[in-house]
mmCIF file of C-alpha atoms and ligand atoms in Angstrom:
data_model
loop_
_atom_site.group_PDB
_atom_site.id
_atom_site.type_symbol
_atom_site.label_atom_id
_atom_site.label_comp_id
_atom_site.label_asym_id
_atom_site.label_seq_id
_atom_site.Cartn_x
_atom_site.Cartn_y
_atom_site.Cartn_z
ATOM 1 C CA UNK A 337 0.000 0.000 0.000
ATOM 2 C CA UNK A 338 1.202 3.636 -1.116
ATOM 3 C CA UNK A 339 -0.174 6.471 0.929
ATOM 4 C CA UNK A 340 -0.124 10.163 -0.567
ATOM 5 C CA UNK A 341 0.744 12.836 1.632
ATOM 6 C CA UNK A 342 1.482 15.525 0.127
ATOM 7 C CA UNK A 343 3.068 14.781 -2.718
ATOM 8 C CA UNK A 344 5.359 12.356 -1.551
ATOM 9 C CA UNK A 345 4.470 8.001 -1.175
ATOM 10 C CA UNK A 346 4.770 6.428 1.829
ATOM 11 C CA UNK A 347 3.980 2.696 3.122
ATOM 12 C CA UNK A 348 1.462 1.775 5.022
ATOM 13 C CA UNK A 349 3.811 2.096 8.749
ATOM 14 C CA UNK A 350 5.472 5.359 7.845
ATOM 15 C CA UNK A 351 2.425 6.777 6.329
ATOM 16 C CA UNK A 352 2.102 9.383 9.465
ATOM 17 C CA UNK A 353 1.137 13.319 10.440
ATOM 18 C CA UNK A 354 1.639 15.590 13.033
ATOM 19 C CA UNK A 355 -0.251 15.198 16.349
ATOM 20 C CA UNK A 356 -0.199 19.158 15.894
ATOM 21 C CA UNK A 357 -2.191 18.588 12.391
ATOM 22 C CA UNK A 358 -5.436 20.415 12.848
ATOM 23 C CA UNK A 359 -7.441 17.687 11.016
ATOM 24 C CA UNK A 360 -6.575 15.059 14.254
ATOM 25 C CA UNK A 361 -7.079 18.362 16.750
ATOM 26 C CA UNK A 362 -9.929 20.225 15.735
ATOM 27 C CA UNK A 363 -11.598 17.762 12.730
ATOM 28 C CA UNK A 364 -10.318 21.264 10.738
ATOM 29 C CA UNK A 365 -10.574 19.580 7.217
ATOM 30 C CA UNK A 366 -12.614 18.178 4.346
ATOM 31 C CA UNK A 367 -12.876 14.965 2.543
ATOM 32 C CA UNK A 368 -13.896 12.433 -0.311
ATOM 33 C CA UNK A 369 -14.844 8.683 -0.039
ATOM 34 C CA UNK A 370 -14.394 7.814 -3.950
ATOM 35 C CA UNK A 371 -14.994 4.254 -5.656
ATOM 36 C CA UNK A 372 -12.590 2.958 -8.304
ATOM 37 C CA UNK A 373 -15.183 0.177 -10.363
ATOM 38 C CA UNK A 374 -12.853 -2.308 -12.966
ATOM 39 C CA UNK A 375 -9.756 0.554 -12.895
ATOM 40 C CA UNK A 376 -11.988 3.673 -13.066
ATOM 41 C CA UNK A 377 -12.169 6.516 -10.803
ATOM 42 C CA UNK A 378 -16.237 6.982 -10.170
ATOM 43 C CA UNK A 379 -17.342 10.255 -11.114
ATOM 44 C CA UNK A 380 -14.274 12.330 -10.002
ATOM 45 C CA UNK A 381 -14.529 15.201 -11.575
ATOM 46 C CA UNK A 382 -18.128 15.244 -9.006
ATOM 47 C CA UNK A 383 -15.939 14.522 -6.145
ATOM 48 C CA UNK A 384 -13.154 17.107 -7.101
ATOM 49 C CA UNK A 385 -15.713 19.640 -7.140
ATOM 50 C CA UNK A 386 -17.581 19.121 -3.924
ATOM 51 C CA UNK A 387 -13.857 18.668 -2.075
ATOM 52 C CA UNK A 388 -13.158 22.015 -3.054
ATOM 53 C CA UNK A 389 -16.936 23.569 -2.525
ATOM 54 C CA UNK A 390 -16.668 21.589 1.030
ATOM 55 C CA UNK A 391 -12.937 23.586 1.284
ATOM 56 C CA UNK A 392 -13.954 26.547 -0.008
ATOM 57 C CA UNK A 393 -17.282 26.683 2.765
ATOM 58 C CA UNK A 394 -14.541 26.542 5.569
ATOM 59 C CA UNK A 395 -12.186 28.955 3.664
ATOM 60 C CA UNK A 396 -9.883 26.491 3.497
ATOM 61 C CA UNK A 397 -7.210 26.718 0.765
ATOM 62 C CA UNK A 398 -6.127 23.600 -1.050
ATOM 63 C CA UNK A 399 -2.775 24.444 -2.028
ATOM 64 C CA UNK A 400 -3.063 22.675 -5.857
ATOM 65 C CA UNK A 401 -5.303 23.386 -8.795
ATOM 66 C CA UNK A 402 -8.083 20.943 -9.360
ATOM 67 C CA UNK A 403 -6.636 19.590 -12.404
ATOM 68 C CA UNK A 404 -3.470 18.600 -10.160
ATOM 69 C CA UNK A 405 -5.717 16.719 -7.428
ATOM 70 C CA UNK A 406 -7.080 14.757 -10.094
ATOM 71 C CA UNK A 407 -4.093 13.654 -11.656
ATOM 72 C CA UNK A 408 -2.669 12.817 -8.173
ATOM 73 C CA UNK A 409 -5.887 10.694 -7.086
ATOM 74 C CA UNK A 410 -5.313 8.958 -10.635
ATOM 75 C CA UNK A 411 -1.433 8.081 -9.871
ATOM 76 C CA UNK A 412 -2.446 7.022 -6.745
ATOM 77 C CA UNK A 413 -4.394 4.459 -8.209
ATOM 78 C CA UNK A 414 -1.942 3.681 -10.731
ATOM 79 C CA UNK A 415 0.473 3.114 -8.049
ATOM 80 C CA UNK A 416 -1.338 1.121 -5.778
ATOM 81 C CA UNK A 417 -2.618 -0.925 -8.778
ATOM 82 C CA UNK A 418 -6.188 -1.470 -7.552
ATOM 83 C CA UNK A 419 -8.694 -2.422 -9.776
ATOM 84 C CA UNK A 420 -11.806 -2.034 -8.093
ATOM 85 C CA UNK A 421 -11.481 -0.276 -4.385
ATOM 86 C CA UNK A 422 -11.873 3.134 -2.474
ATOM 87 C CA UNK A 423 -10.191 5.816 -2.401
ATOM 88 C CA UNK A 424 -10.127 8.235 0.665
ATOM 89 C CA UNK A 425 -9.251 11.537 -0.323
ATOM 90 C CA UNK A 426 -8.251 13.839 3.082
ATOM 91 C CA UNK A 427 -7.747 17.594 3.036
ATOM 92 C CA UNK A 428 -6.705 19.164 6.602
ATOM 93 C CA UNK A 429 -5.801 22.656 7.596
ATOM 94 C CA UNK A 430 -2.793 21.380 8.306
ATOM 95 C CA UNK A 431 0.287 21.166 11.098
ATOM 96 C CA UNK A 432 -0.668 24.226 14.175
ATOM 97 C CA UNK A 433 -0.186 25.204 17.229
ATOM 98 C CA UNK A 434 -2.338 24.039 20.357
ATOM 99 C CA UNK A 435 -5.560 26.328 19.701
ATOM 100 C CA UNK A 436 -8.283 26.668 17.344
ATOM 101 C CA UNK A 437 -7.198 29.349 14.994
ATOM 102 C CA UNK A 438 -6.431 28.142 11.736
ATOM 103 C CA UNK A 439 -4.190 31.415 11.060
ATOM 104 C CA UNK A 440 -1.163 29.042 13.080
ATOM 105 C CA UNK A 441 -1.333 26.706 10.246
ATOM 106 C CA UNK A 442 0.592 27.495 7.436
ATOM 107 C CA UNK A 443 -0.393 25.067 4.843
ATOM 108 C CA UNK A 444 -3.009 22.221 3.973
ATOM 109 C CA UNK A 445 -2.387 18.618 4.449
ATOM 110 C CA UNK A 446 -3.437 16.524 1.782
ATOM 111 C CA UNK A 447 -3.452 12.512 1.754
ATOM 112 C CA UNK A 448 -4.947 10.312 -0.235
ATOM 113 C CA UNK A 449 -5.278 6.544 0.687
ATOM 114 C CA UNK A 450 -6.748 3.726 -1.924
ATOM 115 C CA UNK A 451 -7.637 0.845 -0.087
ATOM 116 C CA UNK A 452 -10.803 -1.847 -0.012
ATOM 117 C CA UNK A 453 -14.390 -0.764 1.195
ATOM 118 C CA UNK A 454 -16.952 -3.262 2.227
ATOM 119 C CA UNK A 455 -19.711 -1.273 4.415
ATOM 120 C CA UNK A 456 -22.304 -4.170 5.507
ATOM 121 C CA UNK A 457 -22.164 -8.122 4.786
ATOM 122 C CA UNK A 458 -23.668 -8.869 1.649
ATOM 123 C CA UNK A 459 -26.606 -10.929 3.274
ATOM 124 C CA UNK A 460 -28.169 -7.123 3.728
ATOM 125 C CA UNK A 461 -27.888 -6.696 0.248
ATOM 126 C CA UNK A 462 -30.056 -9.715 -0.420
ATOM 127 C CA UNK A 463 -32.510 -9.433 2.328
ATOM 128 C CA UNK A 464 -32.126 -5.628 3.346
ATOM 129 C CA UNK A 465 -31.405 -3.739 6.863
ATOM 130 C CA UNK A 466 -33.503 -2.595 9.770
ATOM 131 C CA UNK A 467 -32.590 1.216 10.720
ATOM 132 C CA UNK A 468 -33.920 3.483 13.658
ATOM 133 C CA UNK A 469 -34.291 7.193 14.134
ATOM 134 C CA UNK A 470 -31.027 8.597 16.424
ATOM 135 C CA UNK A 471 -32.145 11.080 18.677
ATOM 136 C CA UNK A 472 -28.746 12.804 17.265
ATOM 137 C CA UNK A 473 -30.178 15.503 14.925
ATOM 138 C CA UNK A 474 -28.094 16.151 11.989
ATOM 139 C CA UNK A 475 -26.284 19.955 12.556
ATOM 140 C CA UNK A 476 -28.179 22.305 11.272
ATOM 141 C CA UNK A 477 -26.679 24.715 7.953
ATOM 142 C CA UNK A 478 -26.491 27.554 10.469
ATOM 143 C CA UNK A 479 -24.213 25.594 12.212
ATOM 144 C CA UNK A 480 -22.498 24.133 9.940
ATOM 145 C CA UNK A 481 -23.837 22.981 6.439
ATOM 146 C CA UNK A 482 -24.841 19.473 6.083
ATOM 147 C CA UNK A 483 -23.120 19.942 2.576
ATOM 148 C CA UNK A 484 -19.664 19.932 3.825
ATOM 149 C CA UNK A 485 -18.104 16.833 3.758
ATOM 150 C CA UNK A 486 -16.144 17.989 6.764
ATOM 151 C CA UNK A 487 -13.754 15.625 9.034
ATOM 152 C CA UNK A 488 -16.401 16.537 11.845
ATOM 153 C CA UNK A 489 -18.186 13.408 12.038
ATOM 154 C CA UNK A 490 -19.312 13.650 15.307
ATOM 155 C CA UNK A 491 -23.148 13.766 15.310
ATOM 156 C CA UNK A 492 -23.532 11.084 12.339
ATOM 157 C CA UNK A 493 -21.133 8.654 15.207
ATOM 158 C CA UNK A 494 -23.608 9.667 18.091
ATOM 159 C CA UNK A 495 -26.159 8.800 15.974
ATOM 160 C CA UNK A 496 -24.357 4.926 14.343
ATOM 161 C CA UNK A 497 -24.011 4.083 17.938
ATOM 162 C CA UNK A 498 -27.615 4.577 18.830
ATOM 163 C CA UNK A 499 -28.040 2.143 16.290
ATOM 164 C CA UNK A 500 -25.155 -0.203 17.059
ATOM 165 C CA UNK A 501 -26.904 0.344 20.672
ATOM 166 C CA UNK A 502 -30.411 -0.664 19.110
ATOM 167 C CA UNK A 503 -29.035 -3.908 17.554
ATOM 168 C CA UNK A 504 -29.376 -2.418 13.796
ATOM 169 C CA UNK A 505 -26.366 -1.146 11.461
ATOM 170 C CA UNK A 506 -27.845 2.267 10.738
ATOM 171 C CA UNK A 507 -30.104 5.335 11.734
ATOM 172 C CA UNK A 508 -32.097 7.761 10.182
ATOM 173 C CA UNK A 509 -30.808 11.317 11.062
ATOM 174 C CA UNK A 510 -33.701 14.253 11.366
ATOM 175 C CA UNK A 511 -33.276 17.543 11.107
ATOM 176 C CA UNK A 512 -34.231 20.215 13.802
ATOM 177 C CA UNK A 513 -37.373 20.520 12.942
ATOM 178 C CA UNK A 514 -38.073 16.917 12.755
ATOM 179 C CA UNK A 515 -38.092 16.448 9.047
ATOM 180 C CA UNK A 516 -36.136 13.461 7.987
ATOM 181 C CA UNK A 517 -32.213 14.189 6.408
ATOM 182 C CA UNK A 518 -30.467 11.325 5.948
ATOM 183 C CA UNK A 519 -28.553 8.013 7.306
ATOM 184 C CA UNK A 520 -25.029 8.284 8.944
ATOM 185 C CA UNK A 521 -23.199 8.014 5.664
ATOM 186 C CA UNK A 522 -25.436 7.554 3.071
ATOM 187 C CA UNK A 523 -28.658 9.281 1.759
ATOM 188 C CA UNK A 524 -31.994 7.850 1.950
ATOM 189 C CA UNK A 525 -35.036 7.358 -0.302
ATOM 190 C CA UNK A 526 -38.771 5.602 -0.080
ATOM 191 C CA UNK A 527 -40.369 4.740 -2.982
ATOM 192 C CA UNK A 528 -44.449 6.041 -2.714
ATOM 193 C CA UNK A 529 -47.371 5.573 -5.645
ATOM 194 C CA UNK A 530 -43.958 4.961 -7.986
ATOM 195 C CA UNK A 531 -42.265 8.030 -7.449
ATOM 196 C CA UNK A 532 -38.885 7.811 -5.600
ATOM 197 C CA UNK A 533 -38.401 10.669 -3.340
ATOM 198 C CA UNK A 534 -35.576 11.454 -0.978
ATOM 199 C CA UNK A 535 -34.794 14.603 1.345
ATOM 200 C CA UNK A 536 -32.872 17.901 -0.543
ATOM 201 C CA UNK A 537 -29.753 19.017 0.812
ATOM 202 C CA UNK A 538 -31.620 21.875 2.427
ATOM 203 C CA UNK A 539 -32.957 19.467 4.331
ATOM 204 C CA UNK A 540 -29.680 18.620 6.115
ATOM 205 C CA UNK A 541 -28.892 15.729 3.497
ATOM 206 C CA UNK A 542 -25.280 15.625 2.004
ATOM 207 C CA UNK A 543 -25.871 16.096 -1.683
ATOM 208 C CA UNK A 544 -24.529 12.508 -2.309
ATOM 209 C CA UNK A 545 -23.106 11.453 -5.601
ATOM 210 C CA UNK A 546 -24.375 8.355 -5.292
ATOM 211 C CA UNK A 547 -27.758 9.769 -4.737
ATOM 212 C CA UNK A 548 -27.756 11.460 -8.306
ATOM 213 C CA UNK A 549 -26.274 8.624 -10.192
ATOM 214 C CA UNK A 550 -29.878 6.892 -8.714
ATOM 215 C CA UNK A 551 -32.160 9.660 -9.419
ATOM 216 C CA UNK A 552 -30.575 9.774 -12.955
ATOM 217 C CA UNK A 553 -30.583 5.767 -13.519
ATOM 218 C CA UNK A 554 -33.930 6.189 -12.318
ATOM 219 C CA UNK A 555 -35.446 8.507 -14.384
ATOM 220 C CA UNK A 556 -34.015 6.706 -17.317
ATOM 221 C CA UNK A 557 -36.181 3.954 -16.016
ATOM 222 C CA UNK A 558 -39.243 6.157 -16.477
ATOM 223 C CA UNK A 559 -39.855 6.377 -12.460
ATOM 224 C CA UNK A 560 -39.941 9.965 -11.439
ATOM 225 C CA UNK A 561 -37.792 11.521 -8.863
ATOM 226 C CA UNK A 562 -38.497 14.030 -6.430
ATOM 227 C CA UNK A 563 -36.331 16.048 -3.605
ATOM 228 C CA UNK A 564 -39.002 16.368 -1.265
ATOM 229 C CA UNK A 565 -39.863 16.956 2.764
ATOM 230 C CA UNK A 566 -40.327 13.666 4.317
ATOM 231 C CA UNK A 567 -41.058 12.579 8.054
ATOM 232 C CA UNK A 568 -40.573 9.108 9.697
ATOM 233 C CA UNK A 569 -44.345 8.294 8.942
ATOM 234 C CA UNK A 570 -43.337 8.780 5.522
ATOM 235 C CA UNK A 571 -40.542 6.229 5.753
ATOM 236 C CA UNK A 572 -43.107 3.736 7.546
ATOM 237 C CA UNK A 573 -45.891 4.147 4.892
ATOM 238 C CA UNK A 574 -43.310 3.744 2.115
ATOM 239 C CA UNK A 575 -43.781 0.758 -0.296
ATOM 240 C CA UNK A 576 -39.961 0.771 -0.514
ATOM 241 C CA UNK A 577 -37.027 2.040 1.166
ATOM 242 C CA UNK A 578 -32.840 1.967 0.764
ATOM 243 C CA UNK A 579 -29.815 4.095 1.381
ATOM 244 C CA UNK A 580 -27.443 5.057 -1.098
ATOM 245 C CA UNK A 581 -23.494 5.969 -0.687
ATOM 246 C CA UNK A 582 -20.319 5.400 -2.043
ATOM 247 C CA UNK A 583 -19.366 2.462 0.348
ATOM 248 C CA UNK A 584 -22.853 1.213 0.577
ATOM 249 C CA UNK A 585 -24.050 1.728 -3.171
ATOM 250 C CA UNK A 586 -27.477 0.895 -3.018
ATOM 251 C CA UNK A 587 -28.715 -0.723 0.377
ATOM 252 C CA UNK A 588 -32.174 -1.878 0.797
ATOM 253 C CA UNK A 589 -33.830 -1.162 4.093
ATOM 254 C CA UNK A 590 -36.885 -3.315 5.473
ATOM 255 C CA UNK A 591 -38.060 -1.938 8.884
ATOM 256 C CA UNK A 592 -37.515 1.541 10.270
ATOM 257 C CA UNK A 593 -38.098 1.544 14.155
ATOM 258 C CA UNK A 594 -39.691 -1.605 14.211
ATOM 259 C CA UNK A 595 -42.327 -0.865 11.210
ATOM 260 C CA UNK A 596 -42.417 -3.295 8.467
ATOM 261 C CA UNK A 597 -41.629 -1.373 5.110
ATOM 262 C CA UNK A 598 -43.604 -2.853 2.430
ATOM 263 C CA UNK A 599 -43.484 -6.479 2.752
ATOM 264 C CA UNK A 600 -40.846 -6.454 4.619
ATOM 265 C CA UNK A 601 -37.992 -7.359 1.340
ATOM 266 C CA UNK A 602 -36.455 -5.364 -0.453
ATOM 267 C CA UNK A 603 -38.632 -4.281 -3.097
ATOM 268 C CA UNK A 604 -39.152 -4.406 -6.821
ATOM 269 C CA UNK A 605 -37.391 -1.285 -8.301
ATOM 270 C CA UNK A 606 -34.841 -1.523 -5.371
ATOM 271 C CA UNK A 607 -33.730 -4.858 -7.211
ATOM 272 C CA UNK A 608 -33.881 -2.689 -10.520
ATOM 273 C CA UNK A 609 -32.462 0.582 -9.689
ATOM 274 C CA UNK A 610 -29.128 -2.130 -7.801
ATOM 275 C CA UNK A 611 -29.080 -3.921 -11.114
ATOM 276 C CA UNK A 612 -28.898 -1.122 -13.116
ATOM 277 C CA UNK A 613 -26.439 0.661 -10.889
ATOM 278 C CA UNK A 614 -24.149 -2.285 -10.928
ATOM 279 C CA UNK A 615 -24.329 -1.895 -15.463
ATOM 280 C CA UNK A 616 -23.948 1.923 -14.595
ATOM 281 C CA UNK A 617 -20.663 1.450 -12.885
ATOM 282 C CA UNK A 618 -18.700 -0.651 -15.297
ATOM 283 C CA UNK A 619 -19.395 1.166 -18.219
ATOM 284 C CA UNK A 620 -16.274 3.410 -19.912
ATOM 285 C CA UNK A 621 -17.681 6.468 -19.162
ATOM 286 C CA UNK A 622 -19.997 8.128 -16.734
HETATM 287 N N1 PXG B 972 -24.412 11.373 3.674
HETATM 288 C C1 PXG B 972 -23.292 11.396 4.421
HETATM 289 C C2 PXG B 972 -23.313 12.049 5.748
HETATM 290 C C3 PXG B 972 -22.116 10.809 3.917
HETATM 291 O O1 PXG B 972 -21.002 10.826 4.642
HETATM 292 C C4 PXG B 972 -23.337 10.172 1.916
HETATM 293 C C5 PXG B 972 -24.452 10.800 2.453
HETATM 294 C C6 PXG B 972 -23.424 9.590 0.553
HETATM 295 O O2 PXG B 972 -22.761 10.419 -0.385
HETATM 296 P P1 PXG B 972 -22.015 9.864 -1.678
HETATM 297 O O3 PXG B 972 -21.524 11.064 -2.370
HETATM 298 O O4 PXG B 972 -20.903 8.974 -1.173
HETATM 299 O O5 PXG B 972 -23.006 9.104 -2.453
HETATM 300 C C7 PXG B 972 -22.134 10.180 2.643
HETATM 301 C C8 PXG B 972 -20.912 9.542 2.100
HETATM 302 C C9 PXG B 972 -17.980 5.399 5.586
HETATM 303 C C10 PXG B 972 -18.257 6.083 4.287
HETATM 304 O O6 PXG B 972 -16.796 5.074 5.811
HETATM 305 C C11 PXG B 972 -19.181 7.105 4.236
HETATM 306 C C12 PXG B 972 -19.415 7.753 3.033
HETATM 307 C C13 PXG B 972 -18.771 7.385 1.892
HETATM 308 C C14 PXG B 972 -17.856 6.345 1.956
HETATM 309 C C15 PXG B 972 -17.582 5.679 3.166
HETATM 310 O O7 PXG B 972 -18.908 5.188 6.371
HETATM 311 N N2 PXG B 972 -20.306 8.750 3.092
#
C-alpha cells in the first residue's frame, strides 16, 4: 500500500502526520470517499468539485489546482494498482499550534489513501437492513452545512451508535425541525405511488453522488424523482425504502423503528435501480 501525503508516497507504517495537524485536533478539514469500479475513478470530476466547494465553505485553501488533485488521485491508483477499491481523499488545515485558529497553520495537508471498502455483509444486500431514528439531529446549515463533507463526524457517530446500541447497522438522522435528512453516511429514499423521493440538501442531506447517479438511472427507467420533505411516517408508509453511498451503493432497508416497510424485502425497483447501478458502474464512461 502507497499512501499520498502531500506529494510524496509512503507505506502503510510510515504513512504518518503531526499530532499538531489540525485535522486530528480540531476535525479542521474536508474529505472524499471515492470508488474505483474495474480501474476507473467513479465520477471524479463530481468529487473534485464538492472537495473544493466543502474547502472553499470553511475557507480552506487547497494548495493545488483541481486539475493537479485529479491527476494525483489517478497516480495514486496507478500506483497502488487497484482495480476495483476506495479511495479516501483527506484535506486538513494542516500542522498548528495548540488552539483553534487556523491562522497558526501554514499550509493544507493533503493525503490520499486507496484501499478496499466493504460497508455491511452482503446478506443485507439480499434481504435488506432494519434502521432506527437517532435522537442525534443532523447539525443544522447555520451551524455548519450538512453539505460539507467535513472531518467533523461527530453527530452522524452519536447517531451509528444509537443504532449499534439498538441492535441495527444504521439510523435515520432528522433535522431540527423533525423532518427526515439522511442516514449516517449515506442518503436515503422511499419509494411512494412509484415516485422515488428522498430529502434535498436543504434538508440537512449531504448532496450525495451516489444519490444522483440513482435519481438519474432512475429517471431513465421512467420512475420519477423528487427532492421532497419527508417525516418518519413517511418512511413507515413507504412501499420501498434503501440508502445510497459510495461504500454502501445501493442498500435496501426493510423496517424503520420496528415498522415493516412494504413487505418487509427489499422491493421491486430496489432490485432494478441495484441492477442497473451495478451496469452503470462498469461502463467506460460516466
Ligand atoms: N451522507 C453522508 C453524511 C455521507 O457521509 C453520503 C451521504 C453519501 O454520499 P455519496 O456522495 O458517497 O453518495 C455520505 C458519504 C464510511 C463512508 O466510511 C461514508 C461515506 C462514503 C464512503 C464511506 O462510512 N459517506
Amino acid at each position: 500500500m502507497k499512501i499520498y501525503i502531500d506529494g510524496k508516497y509512503y507505506g502503510r507504517e510510515d504513512a504518518r502526520v503531526s499530532v499538531f495537524n489540525h485535522g486530528l485536533l480540531y476535525g479542521d478539514g474536508v474529505f472524499e470517499g471515492i470508488r474505483i469500479y474495474n480501474g476507473k475513478v467513479f465520477r471524479l470530476k463530481e468529487h473534485i468539485e464538492r472537495l473544493y466547494q466543502s474547502a472553499k465553505a470553511i475557507l480552506l485553501e487547497i494548495p493545488v489546482k483541481k486539475e493537479e488533485m485529479k491527476n494525483a488521485v489517478l497516480e495514486t491508483v496507478k500506483i497502488n494498482a487497484k482495480e476495483n477499491g476506495y479511495i479516501r481523499l483527506i484535506v486538513t488545515r494542516g500542522e498548528g499550534s495548540l488552539g483553534i485558529d487556523p491562522a497558526q497553520c501554514n499550509a493544507a495537508t493533503i493525503i490520499i489513501i486507496v484501499a478496499d471498502i466493504q460497508l455491511y455483509p452482503e446478506e443485507h444486500y439480499k434481504n435488506g437492513i432494519e434502521i432506527i431514528t437517532a435522537s442525534s439531529r443532523r447539525i443544522p446549515p447555520d451551524s455548519l452545512d450538512p453539505r460539507i463533507k467535513s472531518l467533523n463526524y461527530l453527530n452522524n457517530i452519536m447517531a451509528k451508535l444509537e443504532a449499534r446500541q439498538a441492535g441495527c447497522l444504521e439510523a435515520v438522522m432528522l433535522n431540527r425541525e423533525g423532518f427526515v435528512s439522511e442516514c449516517t453516511g449515506d442518503n436515503i429514499f422511499i419509494l411512494k405511488n412509484n415516485e422515488l423521493l428522498t430529502p434535498a440538501p436543504y434538508h440537512g442531506a449531504l448532496d450525495g453522488i451516489t444519490m444522483r447517479t440513482v435519481m438519474e438511472i432512475a429517471e431513465s427507467l421512467g420512475i420519477r424523482t423528487r427532492e421532497t420533505t419527508l417525516t418518519r411516517y413517511d418512511l413507515y408508509n413507504a412501499d420501498e425504502c434503501f440508502m445510497t453511498g459510495t461504500g454502501a451503493e445501493i442498500i435496501p432497508v426493510i423496517k424503520a423503528d420496528s415498522r415493516i416497510i412494504g413487505d418487509g424485502m427489499p422491493g421491486t425497483i430496489t432490485r432494478s435501480l441495484t441492477d442497473r447501478f451495478k451496469q452503470y458502474v462498469l461502463q467506460r464512461a460516466f
